[in-house]
Coordinates of C-alpha atoms and ligand atoms in Angstrom, one line a residue:
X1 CA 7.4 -21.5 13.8
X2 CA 8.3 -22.5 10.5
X3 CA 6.4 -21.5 7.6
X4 CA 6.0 -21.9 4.2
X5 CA 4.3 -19.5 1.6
X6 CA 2.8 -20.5 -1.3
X7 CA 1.9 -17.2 -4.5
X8 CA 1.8 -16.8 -8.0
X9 CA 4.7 -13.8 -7.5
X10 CA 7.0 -13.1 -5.7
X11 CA 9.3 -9.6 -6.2
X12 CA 12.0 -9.2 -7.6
X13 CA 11.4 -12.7 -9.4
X14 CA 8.3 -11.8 -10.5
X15 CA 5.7 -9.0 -9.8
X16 CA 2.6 -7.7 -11.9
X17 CA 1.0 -5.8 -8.8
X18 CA 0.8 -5.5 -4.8
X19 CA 1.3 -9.6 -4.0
X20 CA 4.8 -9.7 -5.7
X21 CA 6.1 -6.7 -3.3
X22 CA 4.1 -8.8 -0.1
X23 CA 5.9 -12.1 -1.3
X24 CA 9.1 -9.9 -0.7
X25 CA 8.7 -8.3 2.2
X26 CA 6.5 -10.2 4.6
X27 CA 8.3 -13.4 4.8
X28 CA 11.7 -11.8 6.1
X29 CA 9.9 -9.6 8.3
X30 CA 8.6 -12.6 10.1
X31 CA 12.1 -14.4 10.2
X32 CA 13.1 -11.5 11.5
X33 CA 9.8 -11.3 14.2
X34 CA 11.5 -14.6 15.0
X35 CA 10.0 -17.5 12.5
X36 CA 12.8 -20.5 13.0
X37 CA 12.0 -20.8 9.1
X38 CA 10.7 -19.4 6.2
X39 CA 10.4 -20.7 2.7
X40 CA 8.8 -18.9 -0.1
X41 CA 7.3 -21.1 -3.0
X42 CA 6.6 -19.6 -6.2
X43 CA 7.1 -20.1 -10.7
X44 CA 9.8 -19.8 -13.0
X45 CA 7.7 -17.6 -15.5
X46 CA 9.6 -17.3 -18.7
X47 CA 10.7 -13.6 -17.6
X48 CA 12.9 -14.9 -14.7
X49 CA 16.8 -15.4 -15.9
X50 CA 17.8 -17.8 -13.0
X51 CA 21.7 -16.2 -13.3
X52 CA 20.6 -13.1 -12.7
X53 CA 18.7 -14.0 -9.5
X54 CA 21.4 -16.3 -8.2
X55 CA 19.3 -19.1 -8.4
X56 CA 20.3 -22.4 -9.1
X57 CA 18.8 -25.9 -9.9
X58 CA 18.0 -28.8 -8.3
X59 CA 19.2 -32.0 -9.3
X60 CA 16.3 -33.7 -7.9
X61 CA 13.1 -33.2 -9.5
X62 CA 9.4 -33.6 -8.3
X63 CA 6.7 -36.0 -9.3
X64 CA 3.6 -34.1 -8.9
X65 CA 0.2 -35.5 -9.5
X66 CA -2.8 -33.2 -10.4
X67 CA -5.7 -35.7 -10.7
X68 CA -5.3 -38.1 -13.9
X69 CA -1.9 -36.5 -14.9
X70 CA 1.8 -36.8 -13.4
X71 CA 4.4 -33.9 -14.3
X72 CA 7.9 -33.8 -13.7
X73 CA 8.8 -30.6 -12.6
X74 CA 12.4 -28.8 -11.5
X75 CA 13.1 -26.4 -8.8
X76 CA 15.4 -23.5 -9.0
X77 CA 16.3 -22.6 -5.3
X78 CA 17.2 -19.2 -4.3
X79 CA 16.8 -16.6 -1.2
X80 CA 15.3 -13.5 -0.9
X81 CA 17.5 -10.3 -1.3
X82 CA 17.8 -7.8 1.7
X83 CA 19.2 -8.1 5.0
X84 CA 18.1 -10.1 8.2
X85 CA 17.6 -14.2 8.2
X86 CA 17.6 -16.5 5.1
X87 CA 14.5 -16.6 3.6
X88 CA 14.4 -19.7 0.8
X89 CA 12.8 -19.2 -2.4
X90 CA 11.5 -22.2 -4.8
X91 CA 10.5 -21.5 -8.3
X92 CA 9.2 -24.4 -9.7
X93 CA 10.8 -25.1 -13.4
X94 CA 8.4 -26.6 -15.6
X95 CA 7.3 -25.0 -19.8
X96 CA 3.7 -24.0 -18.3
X97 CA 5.2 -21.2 -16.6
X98 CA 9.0 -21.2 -18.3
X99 CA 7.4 -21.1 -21.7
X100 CA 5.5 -18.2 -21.3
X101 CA 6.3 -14.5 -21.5
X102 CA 3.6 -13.6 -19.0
X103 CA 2.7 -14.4 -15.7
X104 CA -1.0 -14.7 -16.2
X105 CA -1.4 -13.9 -19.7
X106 CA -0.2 -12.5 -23.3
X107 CA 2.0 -9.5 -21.9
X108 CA -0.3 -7.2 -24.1
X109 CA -3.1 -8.1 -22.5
X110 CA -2.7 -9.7 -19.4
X111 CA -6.0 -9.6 -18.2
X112 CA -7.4 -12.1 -20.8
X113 CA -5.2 -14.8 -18.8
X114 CA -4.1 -18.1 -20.4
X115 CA -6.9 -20.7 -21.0
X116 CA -4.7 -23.2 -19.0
X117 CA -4.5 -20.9 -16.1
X118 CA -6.4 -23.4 -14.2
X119 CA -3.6 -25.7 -14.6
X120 CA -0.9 -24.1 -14.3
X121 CA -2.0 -22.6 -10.9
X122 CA -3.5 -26.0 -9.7
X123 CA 0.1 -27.6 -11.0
X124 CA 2.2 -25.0 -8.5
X125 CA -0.5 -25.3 -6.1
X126 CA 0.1 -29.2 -5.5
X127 CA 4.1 -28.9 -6.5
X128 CA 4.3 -26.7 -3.3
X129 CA 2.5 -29.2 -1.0
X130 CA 4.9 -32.1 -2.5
X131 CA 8.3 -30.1 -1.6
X132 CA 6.6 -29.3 1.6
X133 CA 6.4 -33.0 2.0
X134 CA 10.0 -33.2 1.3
X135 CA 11.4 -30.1 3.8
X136 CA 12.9 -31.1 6.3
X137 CA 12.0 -29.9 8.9
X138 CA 8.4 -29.9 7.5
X139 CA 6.4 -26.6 7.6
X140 CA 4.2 -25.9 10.8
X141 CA 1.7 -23.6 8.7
X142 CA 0.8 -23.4 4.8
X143 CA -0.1 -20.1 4.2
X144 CA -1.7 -19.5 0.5
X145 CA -2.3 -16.3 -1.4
X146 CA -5.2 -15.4 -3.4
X147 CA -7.0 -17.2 -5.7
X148 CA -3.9 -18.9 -7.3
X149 CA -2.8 -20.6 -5.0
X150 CA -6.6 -21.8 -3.5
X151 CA -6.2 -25.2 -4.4
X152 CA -3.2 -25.5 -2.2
X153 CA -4.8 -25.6 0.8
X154 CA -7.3 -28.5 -0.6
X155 CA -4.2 -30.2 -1.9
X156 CA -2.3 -30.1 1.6
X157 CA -5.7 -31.4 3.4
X158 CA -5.9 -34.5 0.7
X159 CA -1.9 -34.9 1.7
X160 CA -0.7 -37.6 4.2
X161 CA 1.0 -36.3 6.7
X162 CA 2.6 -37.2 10.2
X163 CA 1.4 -34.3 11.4
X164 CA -0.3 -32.2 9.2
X165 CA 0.1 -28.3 9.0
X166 CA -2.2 -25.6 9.6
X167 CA -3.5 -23.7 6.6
X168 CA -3.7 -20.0 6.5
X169 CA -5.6 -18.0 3.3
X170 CA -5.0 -14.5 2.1
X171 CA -7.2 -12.4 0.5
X172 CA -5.5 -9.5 -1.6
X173 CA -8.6 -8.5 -3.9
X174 CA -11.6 -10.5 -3.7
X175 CA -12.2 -9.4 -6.8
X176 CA -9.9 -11.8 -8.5
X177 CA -11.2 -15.1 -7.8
X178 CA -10.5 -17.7 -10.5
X179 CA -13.8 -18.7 -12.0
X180 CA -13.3 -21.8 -14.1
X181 CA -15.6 -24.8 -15.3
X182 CA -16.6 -27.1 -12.8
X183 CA -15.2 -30.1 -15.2
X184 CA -11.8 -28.6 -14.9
X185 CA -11.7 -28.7 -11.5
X186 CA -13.0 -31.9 -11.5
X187 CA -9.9 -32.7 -13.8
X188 CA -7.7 -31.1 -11.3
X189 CA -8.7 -33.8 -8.4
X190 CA -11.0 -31.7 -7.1
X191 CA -13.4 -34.1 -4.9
X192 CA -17.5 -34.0 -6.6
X193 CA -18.5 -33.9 -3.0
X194 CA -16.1 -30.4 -3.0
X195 CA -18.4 -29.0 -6.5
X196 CA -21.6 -27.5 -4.8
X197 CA -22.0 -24.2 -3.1
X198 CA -21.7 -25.6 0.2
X199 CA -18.4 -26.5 -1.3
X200 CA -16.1 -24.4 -3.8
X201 CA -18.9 -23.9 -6.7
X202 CA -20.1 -20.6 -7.6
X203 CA -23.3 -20.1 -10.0
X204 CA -22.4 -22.9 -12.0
X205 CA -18.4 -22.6 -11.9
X206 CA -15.4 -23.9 -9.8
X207 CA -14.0 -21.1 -7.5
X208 CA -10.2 -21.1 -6.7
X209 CA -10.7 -18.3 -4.3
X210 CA -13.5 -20.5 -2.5
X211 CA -11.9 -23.3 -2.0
X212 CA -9.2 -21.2 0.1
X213 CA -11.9 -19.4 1.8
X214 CA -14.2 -22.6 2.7
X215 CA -11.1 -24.6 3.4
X216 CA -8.1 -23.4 5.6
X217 CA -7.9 -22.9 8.8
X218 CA -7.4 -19.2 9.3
X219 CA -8.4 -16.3 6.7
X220 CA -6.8 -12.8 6.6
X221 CA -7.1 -9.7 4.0
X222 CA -4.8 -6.8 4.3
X223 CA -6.6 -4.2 6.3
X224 CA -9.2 -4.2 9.6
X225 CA -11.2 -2.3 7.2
X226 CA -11.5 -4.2 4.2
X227 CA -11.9 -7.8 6.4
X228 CA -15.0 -5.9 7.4
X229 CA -16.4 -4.9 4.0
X230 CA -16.0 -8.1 2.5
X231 CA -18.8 -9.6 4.9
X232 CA -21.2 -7.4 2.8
X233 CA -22.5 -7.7 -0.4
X234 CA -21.5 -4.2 -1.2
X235 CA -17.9 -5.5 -1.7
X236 CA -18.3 -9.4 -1.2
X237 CA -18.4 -10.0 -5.2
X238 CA -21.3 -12.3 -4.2
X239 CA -18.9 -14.5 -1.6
X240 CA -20.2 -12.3 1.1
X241 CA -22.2 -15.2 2.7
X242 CA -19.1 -17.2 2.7
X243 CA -17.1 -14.7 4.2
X244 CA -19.5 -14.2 6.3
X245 CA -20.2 -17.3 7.9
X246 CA -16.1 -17.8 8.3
X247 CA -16.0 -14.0 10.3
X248 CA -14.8 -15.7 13.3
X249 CA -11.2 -16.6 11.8
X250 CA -10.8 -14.3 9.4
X251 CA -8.3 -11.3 10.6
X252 CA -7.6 -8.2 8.5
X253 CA -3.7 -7.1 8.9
X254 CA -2.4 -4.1 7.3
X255 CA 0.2 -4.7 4.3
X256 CA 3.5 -3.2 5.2
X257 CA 5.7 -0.8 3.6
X258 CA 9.3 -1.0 2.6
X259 CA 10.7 2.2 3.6
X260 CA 14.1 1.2 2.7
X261 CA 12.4 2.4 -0.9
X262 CA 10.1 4.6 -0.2
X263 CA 12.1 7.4 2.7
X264 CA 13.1 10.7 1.2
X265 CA 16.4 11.0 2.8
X266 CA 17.1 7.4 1.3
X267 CA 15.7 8.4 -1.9
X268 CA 18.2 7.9 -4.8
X269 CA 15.3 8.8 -7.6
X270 CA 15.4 12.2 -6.1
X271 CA 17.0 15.4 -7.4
X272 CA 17.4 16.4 -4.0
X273 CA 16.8 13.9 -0.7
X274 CA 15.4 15.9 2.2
X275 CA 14.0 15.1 6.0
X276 CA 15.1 12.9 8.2
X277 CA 13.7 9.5 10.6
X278 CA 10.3 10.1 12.0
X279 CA 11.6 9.5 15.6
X280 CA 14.1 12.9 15.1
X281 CA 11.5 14.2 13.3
X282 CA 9.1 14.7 16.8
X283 CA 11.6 16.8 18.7
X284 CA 11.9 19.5 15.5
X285 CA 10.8 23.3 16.1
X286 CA 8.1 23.9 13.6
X287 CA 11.1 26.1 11.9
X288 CA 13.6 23.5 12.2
X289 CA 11.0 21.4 10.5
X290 CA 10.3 23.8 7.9
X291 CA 14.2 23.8 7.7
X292 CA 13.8 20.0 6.6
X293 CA 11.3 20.6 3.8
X294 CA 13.3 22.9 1.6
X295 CA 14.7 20.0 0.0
X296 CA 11.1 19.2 -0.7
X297 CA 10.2 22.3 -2.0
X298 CA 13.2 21.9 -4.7
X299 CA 11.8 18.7 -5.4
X300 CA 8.5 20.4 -6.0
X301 CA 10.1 22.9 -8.5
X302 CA 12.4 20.2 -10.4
X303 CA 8.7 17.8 -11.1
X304 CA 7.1 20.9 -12.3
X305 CA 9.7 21.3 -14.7
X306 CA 9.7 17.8 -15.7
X307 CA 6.0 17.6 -16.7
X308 CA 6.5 20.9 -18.0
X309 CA 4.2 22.6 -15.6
X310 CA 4.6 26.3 -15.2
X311 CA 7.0 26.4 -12.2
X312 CA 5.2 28.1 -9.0
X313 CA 5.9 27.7 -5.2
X314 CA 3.0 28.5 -4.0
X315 CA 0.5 26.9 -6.3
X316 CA -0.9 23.6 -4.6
X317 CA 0.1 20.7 -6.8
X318 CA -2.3 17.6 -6.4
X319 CA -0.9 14.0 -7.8
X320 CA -1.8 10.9 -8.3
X321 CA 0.0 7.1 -9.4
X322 CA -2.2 4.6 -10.6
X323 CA -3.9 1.7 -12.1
X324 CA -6.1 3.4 -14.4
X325 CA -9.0 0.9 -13.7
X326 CA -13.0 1.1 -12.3
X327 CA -11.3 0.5 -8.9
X328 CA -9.5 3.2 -8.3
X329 CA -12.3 6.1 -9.3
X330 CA -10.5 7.6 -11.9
X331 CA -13.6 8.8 -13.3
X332 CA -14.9 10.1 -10.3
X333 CA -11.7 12.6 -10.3
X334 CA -11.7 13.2 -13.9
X335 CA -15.3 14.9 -13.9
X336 CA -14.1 16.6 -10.6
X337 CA -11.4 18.1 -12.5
X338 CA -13.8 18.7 -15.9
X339 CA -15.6 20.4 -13.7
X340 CA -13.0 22.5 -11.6
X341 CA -10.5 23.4 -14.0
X342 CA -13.0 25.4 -15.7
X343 CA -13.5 27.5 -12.4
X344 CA -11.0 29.9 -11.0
X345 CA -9.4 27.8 -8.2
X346 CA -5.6 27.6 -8.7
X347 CA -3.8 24.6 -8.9
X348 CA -1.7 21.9 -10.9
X349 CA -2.7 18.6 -10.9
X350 CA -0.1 15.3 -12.2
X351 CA -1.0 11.8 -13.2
X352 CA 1.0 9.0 -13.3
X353 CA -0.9 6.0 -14.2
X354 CA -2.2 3.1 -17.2
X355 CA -4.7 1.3 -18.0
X356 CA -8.3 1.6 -19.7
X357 CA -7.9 3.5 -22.9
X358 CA -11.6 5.3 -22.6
X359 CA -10.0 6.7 -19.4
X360 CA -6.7 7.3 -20.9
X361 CA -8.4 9.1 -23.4
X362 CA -10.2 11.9 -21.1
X363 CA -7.0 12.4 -19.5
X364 CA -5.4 13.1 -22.6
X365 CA -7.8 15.3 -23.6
X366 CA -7.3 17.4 -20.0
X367 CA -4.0 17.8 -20.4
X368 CA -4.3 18.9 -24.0
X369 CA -6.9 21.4 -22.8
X370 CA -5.4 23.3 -19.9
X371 CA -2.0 22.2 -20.5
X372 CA -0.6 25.1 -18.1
X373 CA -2.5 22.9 -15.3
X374 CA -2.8 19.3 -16.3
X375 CA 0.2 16.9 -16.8
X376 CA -0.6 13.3 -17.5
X377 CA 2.1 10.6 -18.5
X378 CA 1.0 7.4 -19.2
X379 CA 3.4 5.0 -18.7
X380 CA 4.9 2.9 -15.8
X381 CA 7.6 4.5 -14.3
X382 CA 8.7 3.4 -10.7
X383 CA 11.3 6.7 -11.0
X384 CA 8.8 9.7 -11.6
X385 CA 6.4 7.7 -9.1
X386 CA 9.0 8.9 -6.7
X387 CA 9.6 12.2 -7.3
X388 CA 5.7 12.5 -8.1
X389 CA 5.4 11.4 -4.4
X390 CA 8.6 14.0 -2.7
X391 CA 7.1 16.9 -5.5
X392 CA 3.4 17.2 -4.6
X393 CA 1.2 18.9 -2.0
X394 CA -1.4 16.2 -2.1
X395 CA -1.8 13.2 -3.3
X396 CA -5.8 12.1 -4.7
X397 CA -6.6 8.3 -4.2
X398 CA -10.4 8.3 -4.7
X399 CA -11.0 4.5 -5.2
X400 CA -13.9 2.6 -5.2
X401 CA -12.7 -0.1 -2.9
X402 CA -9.3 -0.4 -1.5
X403 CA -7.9 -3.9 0.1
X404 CA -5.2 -2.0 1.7
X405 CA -3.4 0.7 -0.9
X406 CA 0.3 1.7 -1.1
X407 CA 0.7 4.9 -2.4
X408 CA -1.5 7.0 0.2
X409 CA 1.0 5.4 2.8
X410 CA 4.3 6.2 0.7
X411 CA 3.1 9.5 0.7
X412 CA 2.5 10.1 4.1
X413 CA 6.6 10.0 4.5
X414 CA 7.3 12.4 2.1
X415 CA 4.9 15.1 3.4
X416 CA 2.7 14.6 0.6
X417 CA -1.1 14.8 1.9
X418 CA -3.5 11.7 1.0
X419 CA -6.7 13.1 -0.2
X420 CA -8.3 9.3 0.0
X421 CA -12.1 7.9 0.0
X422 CA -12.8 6.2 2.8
X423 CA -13.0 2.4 1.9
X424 CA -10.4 -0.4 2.6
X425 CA -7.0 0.1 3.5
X426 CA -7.7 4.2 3.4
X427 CA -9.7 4.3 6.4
X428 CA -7.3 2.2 8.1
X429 CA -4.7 4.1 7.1
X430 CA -5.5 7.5 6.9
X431 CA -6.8 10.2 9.9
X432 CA -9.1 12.8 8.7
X433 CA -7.8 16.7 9.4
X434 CA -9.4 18.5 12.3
X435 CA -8.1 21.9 12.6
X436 CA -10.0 22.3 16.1
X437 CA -8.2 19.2 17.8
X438 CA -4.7 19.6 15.8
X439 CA -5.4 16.0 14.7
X440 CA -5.4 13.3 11.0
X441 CA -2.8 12.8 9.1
X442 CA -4.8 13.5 5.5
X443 CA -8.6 14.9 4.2
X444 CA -10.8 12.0 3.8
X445 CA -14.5 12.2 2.5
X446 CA -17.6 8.9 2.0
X447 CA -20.1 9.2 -0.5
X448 CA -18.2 8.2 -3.7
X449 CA -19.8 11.5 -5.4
X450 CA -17.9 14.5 -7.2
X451 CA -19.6 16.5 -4.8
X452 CA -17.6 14.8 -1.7
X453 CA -14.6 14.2 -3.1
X454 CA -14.6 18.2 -4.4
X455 CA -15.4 19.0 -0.6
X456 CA -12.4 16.9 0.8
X457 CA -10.2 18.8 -2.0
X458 CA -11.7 22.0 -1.1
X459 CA -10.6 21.5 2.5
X460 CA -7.2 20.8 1.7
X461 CA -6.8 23.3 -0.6
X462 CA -8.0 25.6 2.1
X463 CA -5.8 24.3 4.9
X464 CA -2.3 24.6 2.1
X465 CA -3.6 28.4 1.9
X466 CA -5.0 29.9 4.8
X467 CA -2.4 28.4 8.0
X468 CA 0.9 27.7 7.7
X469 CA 1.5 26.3 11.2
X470 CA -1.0 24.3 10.9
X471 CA -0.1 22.7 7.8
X472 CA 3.2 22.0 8.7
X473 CA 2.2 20.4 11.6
X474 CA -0.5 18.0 9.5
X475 CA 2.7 17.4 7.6
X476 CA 4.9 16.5 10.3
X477 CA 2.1 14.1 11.7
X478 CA 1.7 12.6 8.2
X479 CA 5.4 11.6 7.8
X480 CA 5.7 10.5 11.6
X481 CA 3.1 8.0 11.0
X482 CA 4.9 4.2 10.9
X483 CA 3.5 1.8 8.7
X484 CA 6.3 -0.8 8.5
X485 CA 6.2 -4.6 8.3
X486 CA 7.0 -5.4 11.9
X487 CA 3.9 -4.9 13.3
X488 CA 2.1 -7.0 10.6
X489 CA 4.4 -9.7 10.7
X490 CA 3.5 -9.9 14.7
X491 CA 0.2 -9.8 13.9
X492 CA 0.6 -12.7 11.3
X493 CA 2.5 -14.7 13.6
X494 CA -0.8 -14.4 15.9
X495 CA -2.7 -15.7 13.1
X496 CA -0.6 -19.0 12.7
X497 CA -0.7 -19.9 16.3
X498 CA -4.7 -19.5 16.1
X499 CA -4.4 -21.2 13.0
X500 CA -2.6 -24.3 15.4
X501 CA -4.5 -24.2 17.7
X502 CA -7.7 -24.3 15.8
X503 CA -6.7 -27.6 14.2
Ligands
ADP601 P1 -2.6 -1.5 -6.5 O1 -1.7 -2.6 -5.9 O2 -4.1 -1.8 -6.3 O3 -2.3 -1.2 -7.9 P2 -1.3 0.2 -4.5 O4 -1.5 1.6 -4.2 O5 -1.4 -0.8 -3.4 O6 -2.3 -0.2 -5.7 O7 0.1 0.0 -5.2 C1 0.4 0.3 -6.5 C2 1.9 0.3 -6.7 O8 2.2 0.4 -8.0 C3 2.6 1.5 -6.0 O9 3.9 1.1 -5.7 C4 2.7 2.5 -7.2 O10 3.6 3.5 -7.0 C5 2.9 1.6 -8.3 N1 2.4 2.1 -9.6 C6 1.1 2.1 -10.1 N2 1.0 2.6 -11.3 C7 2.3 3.0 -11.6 C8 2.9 3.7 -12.8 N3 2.2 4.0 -13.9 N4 4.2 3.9 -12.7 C9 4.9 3.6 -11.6 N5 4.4 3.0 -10.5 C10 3.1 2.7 -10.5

């Protein structure tokens, strides 16, 4: 099976969220799953320094048409870092991405997005089918992510090919969809036939996310879960028809982790690395387990210190890393704590997180009110997101909706207990705690109300307090539980022979 990938990022080349660390990991997990090929194709935004990523140019450049217009584009050619089989990476070198200092918009404010982003995108989108062209051998299945990279698969149906490849369409927020006018789509070689609802049009506008929806062979979205929700209007964003009416070949496949980054005992971020491989994990005592959580317990003591929390063992420290955004229910957990923290219960909570200054704001205003309590820091830093995850009890994910979710599954290895809604990528992911049956991996609650999420904290708090064995024991389930990309690069595989067979 040889197949080629087609995304806006790709880490460590570029990254601005969850796709860039996908782009990374997925594609050598299926080489190694035993993919003859792989090939990743991606842009050289501004911010990539080819020398510093090994990558070198082409001689040969590409003629790439996107409807009235030719470009001449490069190609830098590189491979993925990490171990296991070659995995190629193209950038393609032209001054729509090379000229810019962001990947989809002014670095200050990246969600305003270039007004050519309907270019650019449609430019890599067709530059990718016309190296394809050129592989040798040629790709067995295109597989396009989100809404970027849409137009690819309408581009590699309008290609000639010998035999053409199957197409394959992720979903990695359907929130982001890449609404533009209809004329520029029409100016991207987008058929009129193609520019009605039946088509890739949505009220009045050209969809990039549609046209990979409507179009390609096979669909997927990173959780069970969350390939469910999208079939309702609840989280369709209004494309839950669509999704609907394609339910038969879309799959939802959890997004791996890397735990080469994110293990305790490999943790260099650390002041102190503690426990050990689930698998020798299973066979501990519950006080040779203990034994393996003292290192976490100094870890505990050293974050306190850092945020400038009083330092205390025994009071339950809840955290939470995060896009600071309507998504994730920030505000949902910001009245919680207005409300708690003016109550007697004892605890610390952290944030790590940016994003909308009104919510920036409140936090502030938390921590500057019960600063013995509340620490907030409001940067991005991928260091204290690690020792936030080894140095908390729990970690608070309430989000709105959830595709699939990282951090709750970090977490989980470092003994750190999700406290998660359950939407998306959480209910997949994380097992609600039943004392009874000695079962769940986490505290999980529905309703997105204070009152629920106060109840699931509640319960946790209550289980840190009252039982020791039995919170070492949610613990040790917690951090045996395997979310690695083998599995999901199995299940992918599956989806490209579908995907084949289909055609
Ligand atoms: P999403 O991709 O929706 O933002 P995920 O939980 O899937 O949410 O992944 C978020 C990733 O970004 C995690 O690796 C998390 O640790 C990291 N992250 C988010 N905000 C910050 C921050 N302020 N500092 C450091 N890392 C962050």
């Amino acid at each position: 099976m040889n197949v080629l990938h087609i995304a806006s990022e790709v880490a460590p080349f570029s990254k601005t969220g969850g796709l860039g660390d996908v782009l990374a990991a997925l594609p050598r997990a299926l080489a190694q799953q035993g993919a003859s090929r792989v090939t990743v194709v991606s842009a050289r935004y501004g911010s990539i320094h080819p020398q510093q990523h090994g990558l070198a140019k082409r001689l040969k450049k590409l003629s790439v048409s996107v409807g009235a217009q030719t470009f001449e584009v490069g190609l830098y050619e590189g491979r993925l870092p990490g171990p296991g089989p070659l995995v190629t990476v193209y950038l393609i070198e032209h001054p729509l991405f090379s000229e810019r200092p962001g990947v989809y918009g002014p670095p200050d404010n990246p969600g305003e997005g270039y007004a050519d982003n309907p270019l650019r995108f449609a430019l890599l989108s067709q530059a990718a089918i016309c190296l394809a062209k050129e592989l040798v051998p040629r790709p067995d299945v295109i597989h396009a992510h989100d809404w970027q990279a849409g137009l690819a698969v309408y581009y590699a149906q309008q290609a000639e090919w010998d035999t053409p490849p199957a197409t394959v369409f992720t979903v990695h927020n359907l929130m982001f969809q890449g609404l533009f006018p209809l004329s520029d789509a029409q100016g991207l070689g987008v058929r009129p036939e193609l520019l009605t609802p039946d088509g890739i049009e949505f009220y009045g506008q050209a969809s990039f996310i549609k046209a990979g929806l409507q179009l390609a062979d096979r669909l997927t979205t990173v959780s069970p879960r969350y390939a469910q929700e999208i079939c309702t209007p609840e989280f369709g964003y209004g494309l839950d028809g669509v999704m609907q009416a394609r339910r038969g070949r879309l799959t939802g496949i959890l997004n791996g982790v890397d735990y080469d980054r994110w293990s305790p005992w490999l943790d260099g971020a650390l002041p102190v690395r503690f426990s050990r491989p689930p698998a020798e994990l299973e066979a501990l005592s519950e006080d040779a387990f203990a034994a393996e959580l003292v290192g976490k317990a100094r870890c505990k003591a050293e974050l306190q210190r850092e945020l400038s929390l009083p330092v205390r063992p025994k009071t339950p420290l809840l955290v939470s890393i995060s896009r600071l955004t309507e998504q994730k229910g920030i505000d949902l957990l910001i009245q919680w704590l207005e409300a708690e923290l003016h109550s007697r219960s004892e605890f610390q909570f952290a944030l790590l997180g940016q994003g909308q200054p009104a919510l920036e704001q409140r936090l502030r205003m938390l921590a500057e009110r019960h600063p013995t309590r509340v620490a907030i820091r409001l940067t991005f830093d991928e260091a204290l997101a690690h020792r936030m995850e080894a140095g908390g009890d729990f970690f608070v994910m309430p989000s709105r909706f959830e595709p699939c979710g990282l951090n709750q599954i970090y977490s989980m290895r470092y003994g750190t207990i999700p406290i998660v809604r359950s939407v998306g990528g959480l209910f997949d992911t994380v097992v609600d705690f039943d004392a009874r049956s000695r079962s769940g991996t986490g505290f999980t609650f529905q309703p997105f109300e204070t009152a629920a999420l106060g109840n699931a904290i509640r319960r946790a708090l209550a289980a840190y307090h009252s039982d020791e064995p039995s919170m070492l024991a949610l613990q040790k389930r917690a951090m045996r539980a395997d979310f690695g990309w083998a599995t999901s690069a199995r299940a992918y595989l599956n989806v490209y022979r579908q995907a084949q067979s289909g055609k």
